[in-house]
Structure formats: structure tokens, C-alpha cells
Coordinates of C-alpha atoms and ligand atoms in Angstrom, one line a residue:
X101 CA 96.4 121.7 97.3
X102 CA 95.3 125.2 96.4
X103 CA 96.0 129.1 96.7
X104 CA 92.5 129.1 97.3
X105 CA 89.5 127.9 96.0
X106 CA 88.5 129.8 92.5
X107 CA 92.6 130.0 92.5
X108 CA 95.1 128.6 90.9
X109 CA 94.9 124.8 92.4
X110 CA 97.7 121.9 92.0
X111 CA 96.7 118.3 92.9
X112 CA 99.6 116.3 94.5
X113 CA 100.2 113.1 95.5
X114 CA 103.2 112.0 97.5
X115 CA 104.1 108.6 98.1
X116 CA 105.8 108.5 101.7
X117 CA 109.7 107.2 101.1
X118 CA 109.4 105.4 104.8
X119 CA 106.5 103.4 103.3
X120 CA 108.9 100.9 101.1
X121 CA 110.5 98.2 103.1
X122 CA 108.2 98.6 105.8
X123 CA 106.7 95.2 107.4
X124 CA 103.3 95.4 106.9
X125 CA 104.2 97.1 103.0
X126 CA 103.7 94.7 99.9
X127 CA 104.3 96.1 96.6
X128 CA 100.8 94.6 95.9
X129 CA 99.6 97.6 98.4
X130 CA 102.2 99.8 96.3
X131 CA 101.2 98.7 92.6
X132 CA 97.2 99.1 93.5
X133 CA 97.7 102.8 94.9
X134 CA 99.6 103.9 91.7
X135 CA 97.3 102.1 89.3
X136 CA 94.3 104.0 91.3
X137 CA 96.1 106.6 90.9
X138 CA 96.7 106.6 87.0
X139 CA 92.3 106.9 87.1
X140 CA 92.7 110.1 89.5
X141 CA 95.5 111.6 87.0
X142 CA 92.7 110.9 83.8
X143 CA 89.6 112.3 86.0
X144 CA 91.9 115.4 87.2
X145 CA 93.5 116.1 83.6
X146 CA 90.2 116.2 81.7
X147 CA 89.2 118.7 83.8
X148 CA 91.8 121.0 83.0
X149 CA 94.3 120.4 86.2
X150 CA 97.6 118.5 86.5
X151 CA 98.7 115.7 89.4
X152 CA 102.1 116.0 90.6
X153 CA 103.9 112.8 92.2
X154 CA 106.3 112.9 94.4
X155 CA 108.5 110.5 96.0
X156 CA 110.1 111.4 99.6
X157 CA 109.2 113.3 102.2
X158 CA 106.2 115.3 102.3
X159 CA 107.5 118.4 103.7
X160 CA 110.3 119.2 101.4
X161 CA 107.8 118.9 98.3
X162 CA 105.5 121.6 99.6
X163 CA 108.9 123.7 100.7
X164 CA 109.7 123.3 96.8
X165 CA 106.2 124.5 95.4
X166 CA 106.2 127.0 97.7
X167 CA 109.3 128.8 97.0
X168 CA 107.7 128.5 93.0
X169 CA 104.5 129.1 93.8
X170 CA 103.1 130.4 97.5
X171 CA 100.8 128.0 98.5
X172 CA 97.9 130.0 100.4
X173 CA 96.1 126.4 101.7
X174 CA 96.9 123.0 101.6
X175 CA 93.4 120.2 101.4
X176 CA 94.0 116.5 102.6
X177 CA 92.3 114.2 104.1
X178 CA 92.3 112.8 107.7
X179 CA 94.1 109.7 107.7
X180 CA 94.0 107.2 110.5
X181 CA 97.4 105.3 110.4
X182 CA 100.3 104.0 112.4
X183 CA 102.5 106.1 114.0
X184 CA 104.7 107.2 111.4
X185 CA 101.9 108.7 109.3
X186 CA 100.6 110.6 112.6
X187 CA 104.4 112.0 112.7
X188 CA 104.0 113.1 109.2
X189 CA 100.9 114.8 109.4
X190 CA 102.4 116.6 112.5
X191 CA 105.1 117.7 110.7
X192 CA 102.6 119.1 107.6
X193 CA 101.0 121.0 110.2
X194 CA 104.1 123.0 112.1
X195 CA 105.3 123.3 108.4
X196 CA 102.1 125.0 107.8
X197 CA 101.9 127.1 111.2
X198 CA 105.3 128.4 110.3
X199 CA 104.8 129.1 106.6
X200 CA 101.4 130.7 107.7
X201 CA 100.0 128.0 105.3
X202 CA 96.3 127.2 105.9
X203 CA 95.8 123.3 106.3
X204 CA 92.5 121.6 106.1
X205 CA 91.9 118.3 106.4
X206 CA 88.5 116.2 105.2
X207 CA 87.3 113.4 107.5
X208 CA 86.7 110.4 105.3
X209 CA 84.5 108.7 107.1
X210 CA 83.1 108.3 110.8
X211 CA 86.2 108.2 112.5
X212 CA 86.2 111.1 115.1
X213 CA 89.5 113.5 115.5
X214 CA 89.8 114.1 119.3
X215 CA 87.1 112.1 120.2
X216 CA 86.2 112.4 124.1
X217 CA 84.0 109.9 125.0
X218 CA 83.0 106.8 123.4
X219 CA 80.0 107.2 124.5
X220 CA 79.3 110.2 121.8
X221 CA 80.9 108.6 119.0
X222 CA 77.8 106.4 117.4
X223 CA 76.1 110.2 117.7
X224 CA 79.0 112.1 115.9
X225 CA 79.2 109.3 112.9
X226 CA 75.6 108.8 112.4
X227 CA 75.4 112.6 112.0
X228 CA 78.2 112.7 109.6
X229 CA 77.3 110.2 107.6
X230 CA 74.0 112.1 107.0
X231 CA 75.6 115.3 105.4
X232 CA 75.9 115.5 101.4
X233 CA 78.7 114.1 99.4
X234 CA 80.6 117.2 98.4
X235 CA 79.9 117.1 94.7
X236 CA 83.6 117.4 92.8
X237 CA 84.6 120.3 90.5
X238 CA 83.7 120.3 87.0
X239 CA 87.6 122.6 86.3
X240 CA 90.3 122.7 87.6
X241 CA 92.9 126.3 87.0
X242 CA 96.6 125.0 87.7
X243 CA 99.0 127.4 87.6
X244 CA 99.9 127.9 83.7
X245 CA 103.4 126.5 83.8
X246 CA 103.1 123.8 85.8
X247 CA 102.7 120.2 84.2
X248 CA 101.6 116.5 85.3
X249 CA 104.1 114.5 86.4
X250 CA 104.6 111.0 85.0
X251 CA 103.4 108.0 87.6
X252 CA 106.2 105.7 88.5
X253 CA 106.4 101.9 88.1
X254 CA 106.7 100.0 90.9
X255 CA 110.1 98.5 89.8
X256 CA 111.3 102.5 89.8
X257 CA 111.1 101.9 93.9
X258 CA 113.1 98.5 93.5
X259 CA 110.3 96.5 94.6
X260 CA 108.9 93.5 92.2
X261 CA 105.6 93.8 91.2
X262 CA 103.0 90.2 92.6
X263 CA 100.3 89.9 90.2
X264 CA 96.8 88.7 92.4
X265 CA 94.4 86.4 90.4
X266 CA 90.8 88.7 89.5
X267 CA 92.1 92.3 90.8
X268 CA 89.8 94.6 90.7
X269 CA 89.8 97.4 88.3
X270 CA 91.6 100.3 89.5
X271 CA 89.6 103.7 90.1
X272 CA 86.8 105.3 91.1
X273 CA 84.8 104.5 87.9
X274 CA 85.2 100.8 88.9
X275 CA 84.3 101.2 92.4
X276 CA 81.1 102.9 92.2
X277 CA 80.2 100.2 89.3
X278 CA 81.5 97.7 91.9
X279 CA 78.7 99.2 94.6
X280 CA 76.5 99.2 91.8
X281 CA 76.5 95.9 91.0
X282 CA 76.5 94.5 94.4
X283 CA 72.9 96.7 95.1
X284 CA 71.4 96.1 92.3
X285 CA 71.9 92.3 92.4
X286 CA 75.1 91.0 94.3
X287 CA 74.0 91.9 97.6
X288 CA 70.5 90.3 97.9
X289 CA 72.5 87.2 99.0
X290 CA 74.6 89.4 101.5
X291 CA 73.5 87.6 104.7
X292 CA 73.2 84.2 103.7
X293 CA 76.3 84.4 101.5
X294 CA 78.8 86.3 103.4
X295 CA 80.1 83.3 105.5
X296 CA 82.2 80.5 103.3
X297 CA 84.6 81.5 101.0
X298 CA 82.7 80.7 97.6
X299 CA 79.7 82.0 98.1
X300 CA 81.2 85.3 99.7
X301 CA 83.1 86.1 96.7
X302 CA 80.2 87.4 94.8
X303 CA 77.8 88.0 98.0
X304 CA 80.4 90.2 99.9
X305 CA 80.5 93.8 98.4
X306 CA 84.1 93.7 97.5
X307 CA 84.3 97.4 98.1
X308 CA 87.4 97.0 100.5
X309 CA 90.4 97.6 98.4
X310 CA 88.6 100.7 97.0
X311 CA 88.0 101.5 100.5
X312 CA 91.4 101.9 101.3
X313 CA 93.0 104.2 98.8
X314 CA 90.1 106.6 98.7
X315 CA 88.4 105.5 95.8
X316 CA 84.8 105.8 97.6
X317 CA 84.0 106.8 100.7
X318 CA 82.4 104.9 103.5
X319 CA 79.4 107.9 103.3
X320 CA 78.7 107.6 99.8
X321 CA 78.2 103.8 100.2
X322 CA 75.6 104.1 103.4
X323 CA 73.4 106.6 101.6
X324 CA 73.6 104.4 98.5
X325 CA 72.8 102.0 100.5
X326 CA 70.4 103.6 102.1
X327 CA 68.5 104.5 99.2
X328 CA 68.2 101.2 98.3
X329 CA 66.4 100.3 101.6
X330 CA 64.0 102.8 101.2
X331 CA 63.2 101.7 98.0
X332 CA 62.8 97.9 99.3
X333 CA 60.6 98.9 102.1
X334 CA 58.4 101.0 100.1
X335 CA 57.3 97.8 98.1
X336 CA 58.8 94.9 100.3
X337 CA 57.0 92.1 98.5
X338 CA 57.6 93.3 94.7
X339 CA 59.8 90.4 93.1
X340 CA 63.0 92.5 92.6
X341 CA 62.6 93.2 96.4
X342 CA 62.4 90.0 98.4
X343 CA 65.8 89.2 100.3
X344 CA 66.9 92.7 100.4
X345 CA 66.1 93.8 103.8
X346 CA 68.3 91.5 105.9
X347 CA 71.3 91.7 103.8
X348 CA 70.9 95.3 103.6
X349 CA 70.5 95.8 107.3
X350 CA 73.8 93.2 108.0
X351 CA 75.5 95.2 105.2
X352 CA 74.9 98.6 107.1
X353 CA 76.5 97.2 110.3
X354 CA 79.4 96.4 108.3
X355 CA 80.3 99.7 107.0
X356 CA 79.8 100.8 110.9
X357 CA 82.0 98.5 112.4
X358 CA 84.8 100.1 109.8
X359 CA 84.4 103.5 111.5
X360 CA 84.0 101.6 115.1
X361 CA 87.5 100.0 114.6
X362 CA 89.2 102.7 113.0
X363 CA 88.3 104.6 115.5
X364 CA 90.4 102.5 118.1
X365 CA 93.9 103.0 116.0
X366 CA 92.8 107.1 115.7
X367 CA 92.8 107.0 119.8
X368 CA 95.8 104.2 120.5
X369 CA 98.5 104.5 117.6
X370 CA 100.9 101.3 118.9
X371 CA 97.9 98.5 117.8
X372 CA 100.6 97.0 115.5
X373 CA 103.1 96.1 118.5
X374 CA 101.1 96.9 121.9
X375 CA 97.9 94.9 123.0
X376 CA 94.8 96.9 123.9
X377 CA 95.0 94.9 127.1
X378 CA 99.0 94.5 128.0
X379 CA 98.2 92.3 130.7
X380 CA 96.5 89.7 129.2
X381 CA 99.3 89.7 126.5
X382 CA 102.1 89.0 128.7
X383 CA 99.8 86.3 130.6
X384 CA 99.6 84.5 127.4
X385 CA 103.2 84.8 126.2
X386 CA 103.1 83.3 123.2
X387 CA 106.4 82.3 121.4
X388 CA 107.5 82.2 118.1
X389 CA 108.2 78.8 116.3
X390 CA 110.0 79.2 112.9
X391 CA 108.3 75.2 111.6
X392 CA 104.7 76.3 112.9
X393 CA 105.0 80.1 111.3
X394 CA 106.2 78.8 108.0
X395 CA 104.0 76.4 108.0
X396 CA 101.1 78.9 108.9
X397 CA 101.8 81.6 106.4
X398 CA 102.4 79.2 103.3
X399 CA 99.4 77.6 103.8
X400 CA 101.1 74.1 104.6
X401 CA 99.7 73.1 108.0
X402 CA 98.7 69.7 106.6
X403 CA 94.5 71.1 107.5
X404 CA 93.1 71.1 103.8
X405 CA 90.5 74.4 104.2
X406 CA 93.2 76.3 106.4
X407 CA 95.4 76.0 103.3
X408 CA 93.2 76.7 100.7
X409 CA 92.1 79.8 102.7
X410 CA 95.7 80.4 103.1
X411 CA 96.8 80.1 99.5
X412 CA 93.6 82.0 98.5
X413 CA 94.6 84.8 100.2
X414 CA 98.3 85.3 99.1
X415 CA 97.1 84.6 95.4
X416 CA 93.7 86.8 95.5
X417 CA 94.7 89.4 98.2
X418 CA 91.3 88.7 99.2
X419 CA 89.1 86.8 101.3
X420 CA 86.4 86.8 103.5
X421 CA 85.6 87.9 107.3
X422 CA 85.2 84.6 108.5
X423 CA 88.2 83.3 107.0
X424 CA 90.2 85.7 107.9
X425 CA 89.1 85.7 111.7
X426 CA 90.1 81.8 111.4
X427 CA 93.6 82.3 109.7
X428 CA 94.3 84.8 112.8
X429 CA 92.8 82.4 115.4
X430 CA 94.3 79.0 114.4
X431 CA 98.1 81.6 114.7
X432 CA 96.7 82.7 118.4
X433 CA 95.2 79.8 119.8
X434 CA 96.1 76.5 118.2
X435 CA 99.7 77.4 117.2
X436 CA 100.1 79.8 119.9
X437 CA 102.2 82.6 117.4
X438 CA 102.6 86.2 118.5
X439 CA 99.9 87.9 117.1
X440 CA 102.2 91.0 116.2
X441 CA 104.4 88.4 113.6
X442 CA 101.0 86.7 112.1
X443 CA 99.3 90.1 111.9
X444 CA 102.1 91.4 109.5
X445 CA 102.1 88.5 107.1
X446 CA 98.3 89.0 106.7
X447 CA 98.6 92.4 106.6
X448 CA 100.7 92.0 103.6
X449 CA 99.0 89.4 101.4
X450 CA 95.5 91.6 102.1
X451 CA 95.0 93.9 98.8
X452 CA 92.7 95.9 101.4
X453 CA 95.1 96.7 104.0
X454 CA 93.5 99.1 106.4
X455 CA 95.3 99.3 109.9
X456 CA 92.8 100.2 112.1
X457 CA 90.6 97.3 111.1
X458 CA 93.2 95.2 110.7
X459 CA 95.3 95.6 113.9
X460 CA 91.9 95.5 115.8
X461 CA 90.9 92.6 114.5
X462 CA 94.3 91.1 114.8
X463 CA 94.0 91.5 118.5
X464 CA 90.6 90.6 118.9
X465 CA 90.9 87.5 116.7
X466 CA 94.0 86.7 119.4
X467 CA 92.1 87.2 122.2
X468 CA 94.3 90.7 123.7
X469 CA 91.6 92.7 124.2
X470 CA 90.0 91.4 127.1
X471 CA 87.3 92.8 126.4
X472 CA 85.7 90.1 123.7
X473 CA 84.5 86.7 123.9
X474 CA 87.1 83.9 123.2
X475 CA 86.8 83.1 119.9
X476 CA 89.2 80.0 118.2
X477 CA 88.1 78.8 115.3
X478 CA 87.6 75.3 114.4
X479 CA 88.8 74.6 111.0
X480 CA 87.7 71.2 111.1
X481 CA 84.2 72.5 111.6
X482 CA 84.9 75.5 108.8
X483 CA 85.9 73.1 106.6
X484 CA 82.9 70.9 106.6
X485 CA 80.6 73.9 107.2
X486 CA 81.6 76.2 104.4
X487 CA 82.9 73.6 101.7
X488 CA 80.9 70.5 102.7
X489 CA 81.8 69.0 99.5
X490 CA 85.4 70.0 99.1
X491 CA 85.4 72.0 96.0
X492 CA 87.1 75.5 97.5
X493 CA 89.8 72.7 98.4
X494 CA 90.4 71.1 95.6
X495 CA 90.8 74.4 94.0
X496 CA 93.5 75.4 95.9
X497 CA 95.3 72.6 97.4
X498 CA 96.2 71.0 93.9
X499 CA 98.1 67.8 96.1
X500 CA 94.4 67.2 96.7
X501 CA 92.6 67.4 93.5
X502 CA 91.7 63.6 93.4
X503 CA 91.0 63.2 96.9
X504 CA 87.4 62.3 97.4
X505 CA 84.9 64.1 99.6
X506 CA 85.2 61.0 102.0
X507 CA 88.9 62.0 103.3
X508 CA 89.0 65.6 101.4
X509 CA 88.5 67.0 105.5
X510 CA 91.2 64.9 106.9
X511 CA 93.1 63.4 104.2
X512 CA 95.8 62.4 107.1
X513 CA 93.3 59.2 107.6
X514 CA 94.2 57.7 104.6
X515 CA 96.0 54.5 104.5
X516 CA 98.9 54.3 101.9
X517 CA 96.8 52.2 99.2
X518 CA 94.5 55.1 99.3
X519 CA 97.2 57.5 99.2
X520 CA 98.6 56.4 95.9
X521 CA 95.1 55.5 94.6
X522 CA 94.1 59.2 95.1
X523 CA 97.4 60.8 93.9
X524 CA 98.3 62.4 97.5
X525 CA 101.1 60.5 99.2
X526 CA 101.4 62.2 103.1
X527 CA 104.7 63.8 103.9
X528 CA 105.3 63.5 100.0
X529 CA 103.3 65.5 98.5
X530 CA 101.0 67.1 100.8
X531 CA 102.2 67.5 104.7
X532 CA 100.2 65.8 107.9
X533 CA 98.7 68.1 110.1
X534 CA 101.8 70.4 112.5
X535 CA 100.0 69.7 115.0
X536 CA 96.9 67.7 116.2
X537 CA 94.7 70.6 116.3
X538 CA 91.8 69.1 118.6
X539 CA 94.4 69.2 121.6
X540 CA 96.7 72.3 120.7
X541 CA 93.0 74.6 119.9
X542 CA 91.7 73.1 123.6
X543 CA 95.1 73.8 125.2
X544 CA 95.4 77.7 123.8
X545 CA 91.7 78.4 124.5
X546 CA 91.7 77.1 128.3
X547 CA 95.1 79.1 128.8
X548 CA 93.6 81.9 127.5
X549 CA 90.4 81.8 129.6
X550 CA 92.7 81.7 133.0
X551 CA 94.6 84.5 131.5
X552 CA 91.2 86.3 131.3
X553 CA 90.3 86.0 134.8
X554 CA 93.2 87.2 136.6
X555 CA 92.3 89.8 138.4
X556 CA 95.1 92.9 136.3
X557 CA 93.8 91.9 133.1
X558 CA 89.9 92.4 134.4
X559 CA 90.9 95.7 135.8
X560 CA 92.4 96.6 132.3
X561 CA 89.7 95.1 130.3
X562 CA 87.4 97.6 132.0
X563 CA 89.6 100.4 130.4
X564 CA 89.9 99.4 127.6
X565 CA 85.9 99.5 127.4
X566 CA 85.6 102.8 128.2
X567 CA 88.1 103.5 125.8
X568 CA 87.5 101.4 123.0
X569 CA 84.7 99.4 123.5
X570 CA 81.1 99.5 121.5
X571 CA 78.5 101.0 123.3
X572 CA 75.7 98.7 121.4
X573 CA 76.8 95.0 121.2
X574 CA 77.7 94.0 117.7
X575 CA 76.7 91.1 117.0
X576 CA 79.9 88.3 114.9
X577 CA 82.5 91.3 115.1
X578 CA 82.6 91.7 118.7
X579 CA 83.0 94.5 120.4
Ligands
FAD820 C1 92.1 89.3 111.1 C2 91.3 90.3 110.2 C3 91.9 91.3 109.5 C4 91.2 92.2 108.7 N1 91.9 93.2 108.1 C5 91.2 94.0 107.3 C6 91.8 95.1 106.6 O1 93.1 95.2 106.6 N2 91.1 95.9 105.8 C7 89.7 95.8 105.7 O2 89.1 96.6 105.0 N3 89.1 94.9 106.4 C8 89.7 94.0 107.2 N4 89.0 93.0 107.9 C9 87.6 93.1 107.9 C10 86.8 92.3 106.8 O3 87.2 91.0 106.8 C11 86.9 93.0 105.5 O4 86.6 94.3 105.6 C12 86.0 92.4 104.4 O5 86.2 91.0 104.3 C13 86.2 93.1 103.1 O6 85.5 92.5 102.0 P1 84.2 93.3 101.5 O7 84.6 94.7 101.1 O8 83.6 92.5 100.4 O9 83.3 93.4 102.8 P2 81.7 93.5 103.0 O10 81.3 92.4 103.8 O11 81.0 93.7 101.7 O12 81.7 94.8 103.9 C14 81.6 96.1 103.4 C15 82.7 97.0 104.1 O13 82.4 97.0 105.5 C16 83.6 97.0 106.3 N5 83.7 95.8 107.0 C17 83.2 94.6 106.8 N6 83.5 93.7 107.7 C18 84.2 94.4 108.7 C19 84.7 94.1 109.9 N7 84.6 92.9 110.4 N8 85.4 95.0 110.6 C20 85.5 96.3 110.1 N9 85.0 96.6 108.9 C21 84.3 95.7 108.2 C22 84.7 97.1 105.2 O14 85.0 98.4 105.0 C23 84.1 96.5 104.0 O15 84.7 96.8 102.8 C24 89.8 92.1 108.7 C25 89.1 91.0 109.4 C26 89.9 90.2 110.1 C27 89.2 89.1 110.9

């Protein structure tokens, strides 16, 4: 926030009251913000400015400074949230047009304010993403009697802080050394690595939780990125070269499809609770079931690589894409949960939390969209795909440590002599399976393909391509 630029200038940061106790809130979401936000205050003080905090709402802050210090413009940036942040930002702005405030807001990334066709958005990204980074101040002039504010605990909000196994560092200092390390050596596995949940931890960029908060942009990570292709293709054989291109090129798609689905919750704000395609939604009518959600969410469904994912997840606040499109399938099709109930839990135990990408893949994962294949994972084939040899298991499920590989898949085949041999006794220690999933997966798929063909939902599915849908198929995330 400034009087104007080469003015006095005060940095603020308000942290939204209506945020705590919301359902798809965690304090891990909470404690990562302010911690990232301890960096920022550091970066801004040593260059001569000060970084107020503020708890409440937004508008009666700026009321206060300006009655102290007539605020000539205010500087944000473009958020694309839910629709309680959209009614904040529209009450900024009439503040603002009644105060004769100026208010500018910085897109972030590709994501398109009054967008009117899909069909121009790849245009309008790929041309933003081009333009420089704006290069940041070297001093900051606050106004002389003004002072930082000290940056609350989480336990000051009365919510109890959830340590996660391997955080990240917090700041922009750690996320560009995060992007560094994943291009100068991480990422040459990128393609090959991205898809079980060992290998992806140090294949996958990681960037995500920076992401979110604003530690790095989605444009300074393409031209990075881009940079390094060139270099790559300008000697593709040197040794420090080979295996770059491919990972590179999936890598790029990536950081697309975070515009591309962001760009769905900037244009339909009700993704958390309203399907893209209604229709289909209330074809499938899916119900909740308190044994099956508990179940679910604790990762104790009895399926040995569901719950490791599971309990991964909550412990880590990460995992990876393919995982986390089978945690939401196996709720949608083979337990047949509301998507809207599922979507919040994961939404929660994700460090990363975007909405945009989230709800959309929530809904696509769930099959809502109607406009996107049918897609129910198999975790039976996950399992012995990404963790042939059981070790991600072990790691997690500790009821399984001494399980050998023979029965670490299914260990609900074991007879009781190999039960207590291996340390696991069924229903004991480590639950059978909620349900048999071969059946329940082939029941919510087939009921979801007749949903698909009636004829309302085809009608809606073809709006919801023209509003929504990608106008170049994208390959894995769908479209
Ligand atoms: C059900 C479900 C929920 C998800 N919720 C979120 C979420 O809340 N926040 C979030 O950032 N991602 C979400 N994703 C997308 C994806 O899983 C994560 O972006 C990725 O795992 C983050 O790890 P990374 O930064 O190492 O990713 P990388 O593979 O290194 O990708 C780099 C960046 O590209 C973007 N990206 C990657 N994959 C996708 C994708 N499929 N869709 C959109 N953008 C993508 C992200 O910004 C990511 O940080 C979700 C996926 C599913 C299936």
C-alpha cells in the first residue's frame, strides 16, 4: 500500500477473521502463511520499510490508516478464491471508489480477470507469461512514525498448531533455492519420476506450498524454466543435458494447467459446493456414510497403499498428483462419498491448498464435470505399480512393517498362523478391507457412465466446455 510510488509507502498484511474456523482452513494453512510471512517482514525491514498485521476485516484497517495517514493508492494482487474472498475484494473496491482511493491489483499469474471466451485464454496467458518479472525495490520510505507490527502465533487465533514431517522452509529465499535445485538436478527425473509416491518426492518440483502464499510466481518459474530448455537444446547431447527435454516439456504443462484450472474458480465461484455439471451430480447422488468416511480420511480402509498415501498426506501435507487423484476417486467411485465432504478433508491436510486447482480437481477426480473421461483409480493396481516392493507401505502403515512383499498388497489373504507370524492380526491390529473394492469400484464406475449419457447432463457437459473446458487436450490432467 502506498501514497504513491517515490511516496511514503506502508506494506500490510491482513489476515481475514472469516478465514479461522472455516472448513477447508487448517492451522497448518494458518502457521505456513505467518511463517512466510516472518521472511517478507526481514526482506521488507532491511530495506528500510515496516509490515503491518492486522487481524479482522480488511476494510476497517485501511479506514484506520487512512484517517492517520491518507492513503492516495492501495497495491494487491488478484486473488482467485471462493466466494467470501470475492466479497472482500468488492468491498476494498467501493471502499476505495468512495474514499477516491486508487486500487490496483497485480495478476499473479495467467488467470484472466473478465475473461470472455475460452477460446482466447491460452493467447492472453502465453502473452503474460512473456513480460518481465517486475524487479522489487531496493528502499522502501514508510511514513516516519509508523512501526512493524509484531507477527502473531497461531495459538493467538485459538487454533493449535500440527507440525508436518520435512516442511519446507518458509520464504521466498527458500523457494527460489527450491526451483533451483529441482533445475539444476531434481528435475531431470521429472517425467519418469512424477508418478509413485517415492520417487515423486524428490522428482516433483515441490514448488506448490510456495505457490500458494505468493512466495514465487507461476511467471518467474516458466522463464526459469525456460531458460533452462534453451540451454538444453542448444547442446542436447552434452552429459549434464540428457533427460532434460521431456521432463522439462511435461514440467511446462504443469505450471499451465495451474492457470487452466484456476481459471475455472475466477469464472464459477460455488466449485466448493455446486458441480460444474449439476445434472450429473444429482444423477449420481451420492450419500454420506459416517464408517466409510472415517475410514477414508484416517487412512483405515483396510487397502495397504490407500492408507499409506492417506497417512502420508495428513503427516507431510504433501503428496503427489497421482495419489491424490486416487485418494479423491476411491471417495467418488468405490465408496461413493459426496465429493463436497472428501474435498474439504483433503483440502485441509494439503500444505498447498489452492482452491481453484483443488475444487477442480475434486470434481473432475468425481467424475461432475461431464466433460472428462471416467477416471477411478485402482489402488490395487497403484499399489503394485508404484510400490511393487512394499516399502512406501511399510513406512506408513507400521501394523504392516513385517508383512512380506507376498501379502504386503492384500494382507486380508493371510491365514491366522501368518497373521501372528507376521505381527498383523486382521480386525486387531490392522482393519480388512470396508469394502470389497473390485465390486464397489465396478458398481460406481458403471453408474457413473449411465449418469453420463442421459441426455440433461450431455446438454450441460457441452456448456460447461465452452465455459470451462481446454481448448488443446491435456493429456493425464484432463480437460
Ligand atoms: C484431488 C486433487 C487436489 C489437488 N489440490 C491441489 C491444491 O490444492 N493445490 C495445488 O497446488 N495443487 C493441487 N493439485 C494438483 C497437484 O497434485 C499439485 O499441484 C502437485 O502435486 C504439487 O506438487 P509439486 O509442486 O511438486 O508439483 P509439480 O509436479 O512439480 O508441478 C509444478 C506446479 O504445477 C502445478 N500443477 C502440477 N500439477 C497440476 C495439476 N494437476 N493441476 C493444476 N496444477 C498443477 C502446481 O502449481 C505445481 O506446484 C491437486 C490434484 C488433485 C488430483
Amino acid at each position: 500500500m502506498a501514497k504513491s510510488l517515490g511516496k511514503p509507502i506502508i506494506c500490510l498484511f491482513n489476515l481475514d477473521a472469516v478465514r479461522i474456523g472455516r472448513p477447508d482452513v487448517d492451522s497448518i494453512h494458518i502457521q505456513w502463511e505467518l511463517d512466510c510471512l516472518r521472511a517478507l517482514k526481514a526482506d521488507i525491514e532491511a530495506i528500510g520499510g515496516v509490515l503491518l498485521f492486522h487481524f479482522g476485516d480488511i476494510v476497517d484497517k485501511l479506514k484506520e490508516i487512512h484517517r492517520k495517514n491518507s492513503i492516495d493508492s492501495i497495491y494487491g494482487n488478484q486473488e482467485t478464491g471462493l466466494q467470501w474472498s470475492w466479497d472482500r475484494d468488492k468491498s476494498v473496491s467501493s471502499w476505495c471508489q468512495k474514499e477516491g482511493v486508487r486500487f490496483v491489483e497485480f495478476p499473479t499469474n495467467g488467470v484472466i480477470r473478465k475473461l470472455e471466451s475460452r477460446d482466447m485464454w491460452k493467447q492472453e496467458r502465453d502473452l503474460r507469461m512473456e513480460k518481465s518479472v517486475i524487479i522489487p525495490p531496493t528502499e522502501i520510505t514508510p511514513p516516519f512514525d509508523i512501526e512493524s507490527d509484531k507477527i502473531p502465533n497461531i495459538s493467538d487465533f485459538g487454533l493449535v498448531e500440527r507440525s508436518l514431517i520435512n516442511r519446507p522452509e518458509p520464504g521466498e529465499r527458500a523457494a527460489t533455492a527450491t526451483l533451483q535445485s529441482f533445475l539444476d538436478e531434481r528435475g531431470r527425473n521429472y517425467r519418469r519420476g512424477m508418478s509413485s509416491p517415492i520417487s515423486a518426492q524428490s522428482a516433483c518440483s515441490r514448488l506448490s506450498p510456495f505457490i500458494s502464499v505468493g512466495c514465487i510466481s507461476i511467471r518467474q518459474i516458466l522463464q526459469h524454466t525456460k531458460k533452462k530448455l534453451e540451454a538444453v537444446k542448444r547442446d542436447p547431447r552434452a552429459r549434464e543435458n540428457l533427460g532434460w527435454t521431456g521432463s522439462l516439456s511435461s514440467f511446462q504443462s504443469r505450471l499451465a494447467w495451474h492457470c487452466h484450472f484456476i481459471q475455472r474458480l475466477e469464472v464459477e465461484l460455488t466449485l466448493d459446493s455446486i458441480a460444474m455439471n449439476p445434472e450429473i451430480d444429482s444423477h449420481l447422488n451420492r450419500s454420506m456414510d459416517d464408517l466409510r468416511y472415517q475410514a477414508w480420511a484416517k487412512g483405515r480402509t483396510g487397502w495397504p497403499f490407500f492408507d499409506a498415501c492417506m497417512r502420508s498426506l495428513i503427516a507431510t501435507g504433501w503428496i503427489n498428483f497421482r495419489m491424490r487423484g486416487m485418494l479423491q476417486s476411491v471417495a467418488s467411485y468405490t465408496l461413493w462419498l459426496p465429493w463436497q465432504l472428501t474435498g474439504l478433508h483433503l483440502a485441509k491436510s494439503f500444505l498447498d491448498y489452492e482452491p481453484g486447482i483443488h475444487w477442480s480437481q475434486v470434481q473432475m477426480q468425481s467424475g461432475v464435470t461431464g466433460i472428462n473421461s471416467i477416471r477411478a483409480y485402482s489402488v490395487s493396481k497403484q499399489s503394485r505399480d508404484q510400490d511393487p516392493d512394499g516399502d512406501f507401505i511399510r513406512y506408513w502403515v507400521e501394523e504392516l512393517r513385517d508383512v512380506p512383499t507376498s501379502f504386503i498388497h492384500e494382507p486380508w489373504l493371510m491365514d491366522l498362523n501368518q497373521q501372528k507370524e507376521y505381527g498383523c492380526i486382521l480386525d486387531v491390529d490392522y482393519p480388512r478391507p470396508i469394502v470389497d473394492e473390485k465390486v464397489s469400484r465396478k458398481e460406481g464406475v458403471s453408474r457413473s457412465y449411465s449418469a453420463k449419457s442421459q441426455p440433461g447432463v450431455k446438454r450441460r457437459s457441452r456448456l460447461v466446455y465452452k465455459l470451462h473446458g481446454s481448448r488443446k487436450r491435456q493429456r493425464g490432467a484432463g480437460n
